[in-house]
């Protein structure tokens, strides 16, 4: 049966923004279609982002633990890396997840239109299929969810052979003897960790004089110390100004940002991870009068663009480039266009780095509160004093809570330590309900769990931390 050509909403892009928008539209009884040019659904996140990176982080973490921690627990093994199998299980998980989205589309009566979408004037989307056939569809609403792509660096050409971006770094054919990572952001540190754990010598070159911009500075300092203990090397305040590639590897020219003599770094492989930029290539924005901002982002007001009936969500819009931010916007955008009240609390979007230790945070950092001149109190608790962490020999890191000095409302939570990715949600809920730190401090937590550290940190705001 031929697909319909007219829809209540056509979404361009099938990533976390696009697929969640489509599913919510289906649930609300809207006739919805997603145009996706990739051969599978799920966007960057499922295909070449969140999911494959977490698959490799999990497997490499176990490999490293088997090498360095099992013997102490009385488990004697001699682990041997099978990289082909590690990559295979990653690919299988990704396929299962992308197929899962197909299933959800069927369940919610969403049409998946395969091909590249282009806006062709108000209410019109032109789709070019892989075989070159072009179809024009009509929509009452168009949602742009085209995501982002890795940012480039002049003089460092990504060839996906020796100089790779995140996509290439998820599928290297061998463990590099040496890997230079350009950029100490989330991608650089997560994927740098994967290859470090599997045996590569990893050097991270970062432009700023600190790692992980945006992370609370105290946490970032502890984080850098822990990564250094694992053997990762850092060159901060340094910039790469050129790269020469041969069959065997790459020769990088690195200069201090403050000025001074350049040095040469040799590496088997280089990972370029200096950020991502919004993706709007051939999207036909001009046909509806949308001009992206100077960095390429589509500006929105409650997910509405400047063109009537055209909406935008996810990485292609301003704000953190995170899958859960795209998902939140997807639901809110569809509810708004369906005449309901959509809502996103942009102050409570958590961030997580899935390394060892993990880092997770939500709300304001100490640096932000200081810059705002806001009076705040700090409660802090080290995992070294948490019984579960001690028993498990995972004592690195701490939990830190920032609360308003007058009202005690929680303004931020900053965690570095074991399983904190799973625990930050507690503070997200507390903050969504505008809880005081005392609310968390007086909530019974199960013992022995790492989550007690979160409660103890909240108790620390009023100085009555007690667990040893
Ligand atoms: P995308 O997921 O980029 O999806 C956009 C889709 O639109 C793509 O499939 C693209 O093919 C399609 N498209 C673009 N233009 C067209 C067109 N004209 N026609 C048809 N289709 C089109 N975020 C997290 O929250 N947690 C993580 O752990 C995490 N890990 C990451 C790890 C890596 C290595 C990377 C690169 C990113 C990671 N992210 C993570 C970020 C996350 O992937 C993005 O924030 C998220 O995918 C954004 O969703 P989106 O729907 O806006 O765009
Ligand atoms: P990023 O913005 O997190 O970090 C880029 C780093 O590169 C910064 O520290 C920056 O100062 C540095 N840099 C910029 N130019 C440089 C230069 N010329 N030389 C040296 N360093 C330079 O970007 P990244 O790591 O590429 O990740 C992109 C986005 O993907 C993240 O911002 C995040 O939104 C998303 N992501 C999220 C993950 C998660 O949630 N766990 C995992 C991976 C990616």
Tab-separated table of C-alpha atoms in Angstrom, residues 10 20 46 55 60 161 216 229 232 246 256 274 326 341 426:
chain	number	residue	atom	x	y	z
A	10	UNK	CA	6.447	15.397	9.689
A	20	UNK	CA	10.371	10.551	20.814
A	46	UNK	CA	21.757	4.843	19.121
A	55	UNK	CA	28.747	-0.739	25.268
A	60	UNK	CA	36.436	-2.251	28.743
A	161	UNK	CA	41.796	5.691	9.229
A	216	UNK	CA	32.264	21.889	38.823
A	229	UNK	CA	46.250	7.471	38.149
A	232	UNK	CA	46.020	8.953	31.038
A	246	UNK	CA	51.494	8.346	7.211
A	256	UNK	CA	51.246	26.063	24.140
A	274	UNK	CA	36.547	19.255	20.185
A	326	UNK	CA	16.334	16.196	22.957
A	341	UNK	CA	0.965	22.601	27.826
A	426	UNK	CA	17.503	11.391	43.052
